[in-house]
């Protein structure tokens, strides 16, 4: 195996206190435990071959306070940064891909038909572009890929802005 893409995920309502705790636990397992187990299974062969790429699909919300979704995505980014630093010299690149809103079935599964997500059109990315840019960044050995200039700007601003402001902004849209 030369490529592992950890892309499974789902979102929950942002009202943590109202969410079922078992849903929150499943959310945590899927976003943290599953990629950890898959990477742990794939990594020995990649290291032996001195070749491999692991993409952990995180989110631009990794740098924004957005309930448990932002927290699990931040974990994926930090783990990917560590893993890339540890394994890149041994031939394996680990990249956290941090797109913003991307047209997939993610929001439909949340019960939000396309166009009813509460997100302005200009913020949407198309999946092929996200794939292209993230593979390019992984090929360059980057630990974090933030597809598109607009989300790179948002990522940078979010890391510098006060948490309270970012929490209010991140609560918009689903």
XYZ file of N, CA, C and O in Angstrom:
696
model
N 0.851 -1.175 0.000
C 0.000 0.000 0.000
C 0.896 1.237 0.000
O 1.724 1.408 0.875
N 0.732 2.113 -0.982
C 1.522 3.342 -1.050
C 0.738 4.568 -0.637
O 1.314 5.621 -0.420
N -0.599 4.450 -0.574
C -1.432 5.599 -0.230
C -2.543 5.161 0.705
O -3.262 4.194 0.429
N -2.666 5.887 1.817
C -3.776 5.703 2.754
C -4.472 7.043 2.885
O -3.818 8.058 3.161
N -5.777 7.052 2.657
C -6.571 8.257 2.834
C -7.564 8.002 3.957
O -8.486 7.195 3.804
N -7.353 8.671 5.071
C -8.275 8.591 6.213
C -9.300 9.706 6.044
O -9.024 10.856 6.356
N -10.471 9.341 5.521
C -11.453 10.349 5.161
C -12.811 10.146 5.814
O -13.704 10.953 5.627
N -12.998 9.094 6.569
C -14.310 8.848 7.176
C -14.607 9.918 8.212
O -13.724 10.374 8.930
N -15.850 10.315 8.284
C -16.222 11.296 9.295
C -17.685 11.663 9.208
O -18.362 11.360 8.234
N -18.149 12.293 10.249
C -19.498 12.849 10.267
C -19.510 14.006 11.239
O -18.619 14.156 12.071
N -20.507 14.836 11.099
C -20.648 15.980 11.985
C -21.830 15.798 12.907
O -22.708 14.970 12.663
N -21.831 16.573 13.961
C -22.922 16.586 14.929
C -23.389 18.020 15.105
O -22.645 18.961 14.794
N -24.587 18.203 15.636
C -24.990 19.571 15.981
C -23.961 20.195 16.925
O -23.296 19.498 17.702
N -23.828 21.508 16.862
C -22.818 22.193 17.652
C -23.201 22.327 19.126
O -22.383 22.742 19.935
N -24.429 21.984 19.485
C -24.901 22.076 20.871
C -24.464 20.849 21.655
O -25.248 19.940 21.925
N -23.191 20.824 22.047
C -22.610 19.674 22.735
C -23.481 19.188 23.887
O -23.726 17.994 24.037
N -23.967 20.128 24.691
C -24.727 19.739 25.887
C -26.036 19.032 25.555
O -26.565 18.295 26.382
N -26.521 19.189 24.352
C -27.782 18.543 23.937
C -27.547 17.255 23.151
O -28.470 16.482 22.947
N -26.324 17.049 22.691
C -26.029 15.848 21.910
C -26.012 14.617 22.804
O -25.621 14.690 23.971
N -26.411 13.507 22.246
C -26.324 12.228 22.943
C -24.845 11.904 23.157
O -24.047 11.980 22.218
N -24.474 11.550 24.361
C -23.064 11.289 24.661
C -22.532 10.097 23.871
O -21.353 10.071 23.514
N -23.380 9.132 23.563
C -22.922 7.995 22.749
C -22.619 8.439 21.324
O -21.688 7.921 20.702
N -23.380 9.399 20.795
C -23.057 9.963 19.482
C -21.712 10.683 19.533
O -20.902 10.580 18.604
N -21.479 11.411 20.619
C -20.194 12.099 20.774
C -19.046 11.095 20.858
O -17.990 11.309 20.268
N -19.252 9.997 21.566
C -18.200 8.980 21.689
C -17.924 8.321 20.339
O -16.762 8.082 19.981
N -18.974 8.047 19.549
C -18.780 7.487 18.198
C -18.026 8.476 17.319
O -17.161 8.100 16.532
N -18.374 9.737 17.444
C -17.715 10.807 16.702
C -16.215 10.813 17.015
O -15.370 10.851 16.109
N -15.879 10.770 18.277
C -14.488 10.750 18.704
C -13.764 9.518 18.173
O -12.651 9.622 17.643
N -14.384 8.350 18.284
C -13.736 7.127 17.802
C -13.483 7.187 16.300
O -12.407 6.824 15.830
N -14.485 7.633 15.536
C -14.337 7.641 14.085
C -13.268 8.634 13.627
O -12.495 8.350 12.723
N -13.203 9.788 14.266
C -12.255 10.819 13.832
C -10.864 10.664 14.419
O -9.903 11.216 13.876
N -10.725 9.951 15.527
C -9.421 9.809 16.181
C -8.948 8.356 16.188
O -7.867 8.047 15.688
N -9.742 7.467 16.738
C -9.291 6.082 16.871
C -9.145 5.376 15.528
O -8.138 4.691 15.288
N -10.116 5.519 14.644
C -10.062 4.803 13.363
C -8.851 5.223 12.531
O -8.101 4.360 12.066
N -8.589 6.526 12.326
C -7.383 6.875 11.560
C -6.095 6.395 12.232
O -5.137 6.016 11.558
N -6.075 6.402 13.563
C -4.901 5.926 14.280
C -4.665 4.451 13.985
O -3.538 4.024 13.697
N -5.710 3.661 14.062
C -5.586 2.222 13.811
C -5.196 1.934 12.354
O -4.342 1.085 12.096
N -5.814 2.642 11.411
C -5.500 2.420 9.997
C -4.057 2.819 9.692
O -3.335 2.112 8.987
N -3.638 3.946 10.239
C -2.265 4.386 10.011
C -1.284 3.407 10.651
O -0.257 3.072 10.050
N -1.608 2.938 11.831
C -0.739 1.986 12.521
C -0.604 0.697 11.717
O 0.466 0.084 11.673
N -1.676 0.289 11.039
C -1.636 -0.931 10.224
C -0.845 -0.730 8.936
O -0.117 -1.622 8.496
N -0.968 0.440 8.316
C -0.318 0.691 7.023
C 1.148 1.094 7.154
O 1.961 0.818 6.266
N 1.492 1.727 8.228
C 2.811 2.328 8.378
C 3.986 1.347 8.315
O 4.972 1.637 7.626
N 3.938 0.185 8.956
C 5.110 -0.700 8.896
C 5.522 -1.079 7.463
O 6.708 -1.041 7.136
N 4.563 -1.408 6.606
C 4.888 -1.744 5.221
C 5.446 -0.560 4.460
O 6.378 -0.702 3.659
N 4.872 0.621 4.696
C 5.382 1.823 4.039
C 6.812 2.113 4.469
O 7.669 2.443 3.646
N 7.077 1.976 5.762
C 8.429 2.223 6.259
C 9.413 1.195 5.716
O 10.545 1.538 5.371
N 8.974 -0.040 5.625
C 9.840 -1.091 5.080
C 10.202 -0.793 3.624
O 11.338 -0.976 3.197
N 9.225 -0.312 2.847
C 9.461 0.032 1.437
C 10.103 1.411 1.277
O 10.473 1.795 0.175
N 10.145 2.171 2.388
C 10.640 3.548 2.381
C 9.860 4.409 1.392
O 10.392 5.282 0.722
N 8.545 4.138 1.331
C 7.691 4.869 0.401
C 6.241 4.798 0.868
O 5.733 3.716 1.154
N 5.604 5.958 0.924
C 4.188 5.967 1.256
C 3.686 7.369 1.536
O 4.456 8.269 1.872
N 2.387 7.522 1.378
C 1.721 8.789 1.656
C 0.469 8.496 2.457
O -0.322 7.626 2.081
N 0.308 9.232 3.537
C -0.896 9.122 4.356
C -1.544 10.497 4.392
O -0.903 11.486 4.757
N -2.798 10.544 3.976
C -3.578 11.776 4.028
C -4.642 11.620 5.103
O -5.483 10.722 5.027
N -4.587 12.473 6.101
C -5.613 12.512 7.139
C -6.509 13.706 6.842
O -6.069 14.856 6.935
N -7.749 13.424 6.446
C -8.651 14.505 6.057
C -9.184 15.175 7.314
O -10.026 14.635 8.026
N -8.650 16.342 7.579
C -9.040 17.128 8.735
C -9.998 18.225 8.249
O -10.921 17.930 7.490
N -9.773 19.458 8.633
C -10.659 20.552 8.255
C -10.020 21.870 8.654
O -9.237 21.923 9.604
N -10.406 22.922 7.972
C -9.986 24.258 8.369
C -10.512 24.555 9.770
O -9.938 25.360 10.507
N -11.554 23.852 10.187
C -12.101 24.057 11.529
C -11.185 23.505 12.615
O -11.461 23.676 13.797
N -10.081 22.894 12.249
C -9.095 22.444 13.229
C -8.511 23.615 14.006
O -8.030 23.438 15.122
N -8.536 24.814 13.424
C -7.984 25.991 14.107
C -9.075 26.927 14.600
O -8.798 28.065 14.955
N -10.299 26.412 14.637
C -11.413 27.218 15.121
C -12.165 26.464 16.209
O -12.391 25.269 16.092
N -12.553 27.153 17.275
C -13.337 26.491 18.308
C -14.739 26.190 17.766
O -15.544 27.089 17.561
N -15.006 24.937 17.473
C -16.285 24.538 16.879
C -16.710 23.203 17.489
O -16.699 22.164 16.842
N -17.056 23.234 18.738
C -17.513 22.055 19.473
C -16.512 20.912 19.321
O -15.314 21.148 19.166
N -16.977 19.688 19.343
C -16.048 18.558 19.288
C -15.512 18.335 17.879
O -14.475 17.700 17.715
N -16.180 18.861 16.857
C -15.692 18.699 15.491
C -14.334 19.380 15.334
O -13.375 18.791 14.829
N -14.230 20.619 15.772
C -12.954 21.321 15.701
C -11.878 20.627 16.520
O -10.719 20.562 16.116
N -12.272 20.072 17.657
C -11.306 19.402 18.531
C -10.724 18.145 17.880
O -9.517 17.935 17.900
N -11.585 17.309 17.285
C -11.057 16.087 16.669
C -10.234 16.410 15.431
O -9.248 15.734 15.143
N -10.618 17.441 14.713
C -9.848 17.824 13.535
C -8.495 18.414 13.941
O -7.491 18.206 13.274
N -8.457 19.146 15.053
C -7.190 19.646 15.560
C -6.290 18.490 15.960
O -5.079 18.523 15.722
N -6.856 17.457 16.542
C -6.064 16.276 16.897
C -5.437 15.686 15.636
O -4.247 15.351 15.637
N -6.226 15.564 14.554
C -5.692 14.999 13.310
C -4.538 15.839 12.777
O -3.540 15.296 12.297
N -4.662 17.159 12.873
C -3.584 18.034 12.396
C -2.332 17.842 13.241
O -1.232 17.666 12.698
N -2.482 17.875 14.548
C -1.306 17.743 15.414
C -0.642 16.380 15.267
O 0.583 16.282 15.221
N -1.440 15.328 15.176
C -0.888 13.984 15.001
C -0.160 13.881 13.658
O 0.931 13.321 13.575
N -0.746 14.449 12.612
C -0.118 14.422 11.286
C 1.184 15.201 11.274
O 2.171 14.770 10.658
N 1.211 16.343 11.938
C 2.444 17.128 12.009
C 3.547 16.333 12.700
O 4.688 16.312 12.245
N 3.191 15.691 13.807
C 4.176 14.877 14.506
C 4.645 13.716 13.622
O 5.838 13.477 13.471
N 3.684 12.998 13.032
C 4.021 11.817 12.230
C 4.851 12.196 11.010
O 5.805 11.486 10.654
N 4.535 13.296 10.365
C 5.319 13.714 9.200
C 6.754 14.015 9.616
O 7.704 13.623 8.933
N 6.914 14.687 10.747
C 8.256 14.964 11.244
C 9.021 13.699 11.610
O 10.233 13.622 11.438
N 8.303 12.699 12.061
C 8.950 11.452 12.487
C 9.256 10.501 11.337
O 10.235 9.763 11.396
N 8.418 10.494 10.299
C 8.532 9.463 9.261
C 8.953 9.969 7.891
O 9.319 9.167 7.029
N 8.931 11.257 7.675
C 9.271 11.775 6.340
C 10.687 11.384 5.932
O 10.931 11.005 4.784
N 11.630 11.447 6.859
C 13.019 11.088 6.520
C 13.157 9.599 6.212
O 14.168 9.178 5.652
N 12.124 8.825 6.544
C 12.134 7.386 6.273
C 11.257 7.039 5.070
O 10.918 5.887 4.842
N 10.852 8.066 4.295
C 10.138 7.838 3.044
C 8.633 7.913 3.104
O 7.965 7.693 2.100
N 8.063 8.232 4.259
C 6.605 8.278 4.404
C 6.181 9.700 4.770
O 6.616 10.253 5.781
N 5.327 10.268 3.933
C 4.779 11.593 4.176
C 3.398 11.453 4.794
O 2.573 10.680 4.305
N 3.163 12.198 5.862
C 1.850 12.229 6.507
C 1.359 13.667 6.439
O 2.029 14.579 6.941
N 0.219 13.865 5.802
C -0.311 15.206 5.571
C -1.735 15.312 6.095
O -2.587 14.487 5.752
N -1.986 16.327 6.910
C -3.352 16.655 7.320
C -3.915 17.585 6.249
O -3.342 18.637 5.965
N -5.015 17.183 5.651
C -5.673 17.994 4.625
C -6.776 18.786 5.315
O -7.643 18.204 5.966
N -6.722 20.110 5.178
C -7.625 20.988 5.919
C -8.437 21.878 4.988
O -8.241 23.099 4.942
N -9.371 21.283 4.268
C -10.211 22.117 3.403
C -11.285 22.819 4.218
O -11.536 22.467 5.376
N -11.882 23.782 3.581
C -13.075 24.388 4.149
C -14.277 23.637 3.619
O -14.197 22.443 3.320
N -15.380 24.340 3.498
C -16.611 23.719 3.000
C -16.369 23.164 1.591
O -15.936 23.887 0.702
N -16.637 21.895 1.429
C -16.394 21.211 0.156
C -17.658 20.468 -0.249
O -18.273 19.783 0.573
N -18.036 20.600 -1.520
C -19.222 19.906 -2.015
C -18.995 18.392 -2.013
O -18.225 17.867 -2.814
N -19.617 17.724 -1.054
C -19.650 16.263 -0.931
C -21.026 15.926 -0.363
O -21.883 16.796 -0.263
N -21.217 14.702 0.069
C -22.481 14.321 0.718
C -22.474 14.583 2.218
O -23.444 14.258 2.908
N -21.412 15.161 2.745
C -21.285 15.385 4.185
C -22.484 16.141 4.758
O -23.089 15.715 5.741
N -22.833 17.264 4.164
C -23.928 18.084 4.688
C -25.295 17.458 4.423
O -26.204 17.606 5.229
N -25.416 16.766 3.316
C -26.676 16.077 3.016
C -26.965 15.054 4.113
O -28.099 14.919 4.578
N -25.930 14.361 4.565
C -26.094 13.370 5.639
C -26.476 14.019 6.958
O -27.022 13.375 7.838
N -26.171 15.309 7.106
C -26.599 16.054 8.290
C -28.046 16.539 8.145
O -28.567 17.179 9.043
N -28.656 16.234 6.995
C -30.025 16.676 6.750
C -30.112 18.062 6.152
O -31.153 18.711 6.227
N -29.015 18.516 5.544
C -28.978 19.850 4.947
C -28.785 19.731 3.444
O -27.669 19.546 2.969
N -29.858 19.819 2.684
C -29.726 19.733 1.228
C -28.825 20.845 0.693
O -28.687 21.905 1.307
N -28.223 20.574 -0.448
C -27.329 21.548 -1.079
C -28.048 22.888 -1.234
O -29.180 22.951 -1.686
N -27.382 23.945 -0.800
C -27.943 25.280 -0.851
C -28.634 25.693 0.435
O -28.989 26.854 0.610
N -28.830 24.758 1.362
C -29.500 25.065 2.628
C -28.569 24.888 3.832
O -29.025 24.711 4.953
N -27.277 24.967 3.587
C -26.296 24.753 4.647
C -25.993 26.016 5.435
O -25.312 25.968 6.455
N -26.476 27.175 4.956
C -26.184 28.429 5.630
C -24.776 28.933 5.355
O -24.211 29.682 6.150
N -24.209 28.527 4.221
C -22.832 28.886 3.864
C -22.858 29.651 2.545
O -23.452 29.188 1.575
N -22.218 30.824 2.480
C -22.192 31.582 1.226
C -21.520 30.780 0.097
O -20.579 30.017 0.340
N -22.008 30.974 -1.097
C -21.477 30.246 -2.259
C -19.964 30.387 -2.416
O -19.289 29.434 -2.792
N -19.411 31.565 -2.137
C -17.992 31.811 -2.371
C -17.090 30.991 -1.459
O -15.898 30.853 -1.719
N -17.650 30.429 -0.380
C -16.830 29.626 0.535
C -16.713 28.164 0.110
O -15.907 27.424 0.668
N -17.502 27.744 -0.864
C -17.503 26.329 -1.255
C -16.341 25.982 -2.175
O -15.987 26.726 -3.079
N -15.765 24.815 -1.928
C -14.734 24.245 -2.791
C -15.304 23.025 -3.488
O -16.248 22.404 -2.998
N -14.687 22.659 -4.594
C -15.059 21.438 -5.305
C -14.062 20.344 -4.943
O -12.846 20.590 -4.876
N -14.561 19.150 -4.729
C -13.722 18.028 -4.276
C -12.518 17.759 -5.187
O -11.412 17.535 -4.668
N -12.655 17.772 -6.515
C -11.466 17.511 -7.356
C -10.317 18.487 -7.097
O -9.151 18.098 -7.097
N -10.650 19.742 -6.840
C -9.607 20.735 -6.552
C -8.929 20.432 -5.210
O -7.713 20.542 -5.081
N -9.724 20.048 -4.221
C -9.171 19.703 -2.915
C -8.212 18.519 -3.052
O -7.102 18.531 -2.504
N -8.615 17.513 -3.806
C -7.777 16.335 -4.018
C -6.480 16.730 -4.707
O -5.381 16.345 -4.279
N -6.592 17.492 -5.776
C -5.403 17.898 -6.542
C -4.413 18.671 -5.677
O -3.218 18.374 -5.671
N -4.907 19.663 -4.949
C -4.009 20.482 -4.138
C -3.411 19.697 -2.973
O -2.237 19.868 -2.638
N -4.200 18.823 -2.361
C -3.674 18.063 -1.223
C -2.627 17.041 -1.668
O -1.616 16.857 -0.987
N -2.840 16.398 -2.812
C -1.833 15.463 -3.321
C -0.551 16.200 -3.713
O 0.555 15.706 -3.484
N -0.694 17.380 -4.273
C 0.479 18.190 -4.612
C 1.260 18.547 -3.346
O 2.480 18.402 -3.288
N 0.549 18.988 -2.303
C 1.213 19.357 -1.056
C 1.876 18.151 -0.392
O 2.989 18.254 0.125
N 1.200 17.009 -0.417
C 1.797 15.783 0.146
C 3.054 15.419 -0.642
O 4.070 15.033 -0.053
N 3.006 15.569 -1.967
C 4.172 15.292 -2.801
C 5.352 16.200 -2.468
O 6.503 15.835 -2.668
N 5.051 17.370 -1.943
C 6.099 18.317 -1.525
C 6.537 18.074 -0.079
O 7.357 18.821 0.452
N 5.924 17.071 0.559
C 6.316 16.727 1.920
C 5.683 17.562 3.015
O 6.109 17.510 4.166
N 4.654 18.312 2.678
C 4.019 19.172 3.675
C 3.245 18.357 4.705
O 2.559 17.408 4.365
N 3.320 18.793 5.952
C 2.570 18.143 7.027
C 1.118 18.603 7.051
O 0.244 17.868 7.507
N 0.858 19.809 6.556
C -0.497 20.369 6.542
C -0.760 20.968 5.169
O 0.063 21.722 4.648
N -1.913 20.624 4.610
C -2.350 21.177 3.327
C -3.663 21.904 3.543
O -4.628 21.310 4.036
N -3.687 23.179 3.190
C -4.923 23.966 3.270
C -5.262 24.385 1.846
O -4.727 25.369 1.343
N -6.117 23.602 1.173
C -6.439 23.908 -0.219
C -7.151 25.256 -0.385
O -8.042 25.575 0.393
N -6.723 25.996 -1.352
C -7.252 27.281 -1.817
C -6.663 28.446 -1.038
O -6.409 28.352 0.164
N -6.483 29.525 -1.738
C -5.935 30.737 -1.123
C -6.887 31.316 -0.088
O -6.461 31.810 0.945
N -8.194 31.240 -0.375
C -9.140 31.852 0.576
C -9.105 31.125 1.910
O -9.160 31.746 2.961
N -8.983 29.793 1.884
C -8.925 29.065 3.150
C -7.558 29.158 3.809
O -7.458 29.088 5.035
N -6.514 29.356 3.031
C -5.204 29.612 3.629
C -5.255 30.928 4.410
O -4.737 31.022 5.527
N -5.907 31.933 3.846
C -6.064 33.219 4.537
C -6.924 33.056 5.794
O -6.593 33.601 6.858
N -8.009 32.299 5.687
C -8.879 32.056 6.848
C -8.106 31.302 7.927
O -8.198 31.628 9.115
N -7.337 30.286 7.527
C -6.521 29.491 8.462
C -5.564 30.400 9.235
O -5.465 30.324 10.460
N -4.874 31.268 8.513
C -3.906 32.170 9.134
C -4.599 33.133 10.089
O -4.148 33.313 11.232
N -5.687 33.736 9.655
C -6.420 34.675 10.507
C -6.975 33.974 11.750
O -6.915 34.526 12.854
N -7.492 32.770 11.576
C -8.089 32.038 12.703
C -7.054 31.715 13.775
O -7.369 31.704 14.966
N -5.837 31.463 13.366
C -4.777 31.133 14.335
C -4.350 32.360 15.131
O -3.816 32.231 16.228
N -4.615 33.554 14.591
C -4.190 34.790 15.247
C -5.316 35.491 16.002
O -5.051 36.277 16.913
N -6.551 35.221 15.635
C -7.707 35.926 16.198
C -8.047 35.407 17.600
O -7.749 34.263 17.938
N -8.705 36.231 18.400
C -9.142 35.791 19.735
C -10.134 34.619 19.636
O -10.966 34.566 18.722
N -10.047 33.698 20.582
C -10.892 32.496 20.574
C -12.378 32.828 20.568
O -13.159 32.181 19.876
N -12.798 33.824 21.354
C -14.217 34.178 21.417
C -14.759 34.619 20.059
O -15.844 34.207 19.654
N -13.988 35.434 19.362
C -14.384 35.875 18.027
C -14.479 34.684 17.077
O -15.449 34.530 16.337
N -13.466 33.829 17.113
C -13.470 32.673 16.216
C -14.614 31.718 16.542
O -15.208 31.129 15.638
N -14.955 31.548 17.794
C -16.071 30.672 18.168
C -17.378 31.210 17.598
O -18.207 30.444 17.089
N -17.569 32.533 17.653
C -18.791 33.122 17.083
C -18.836 32.946 15.562
O -19.864 32.597 15.003
N -17.714 33.177 14.898
C -17.672 33.020 13.444
C -17.830 31.555 13.034
O -18.519 31.247 12.075
N -17.194 30.657 13.755
C -17.239 29.240 13.426
C -18.614 28.634 13.654
O -18.938 27.594 13.083
N -19.443 29.272 14.473
C -20.798 28.749 14.740
C -21.746 28.988 13.573
O -22.829 28.423 13.532
N -21.322 29.788 12.607
C -22.170 30.037 11.435
C -22.082 28.881 10.465
O -21.042 28.283 10.287
N -23.186 28.605 9.826
C -23.222 27.535 8.828
C -23.091 26.168 9.473
O -22.845 26.044 10.657
N -23.322 25.162 8.709
C -23.185 23.789 9.198
C -22.272 23.096 8.238
O -21.736 22.155 8.299
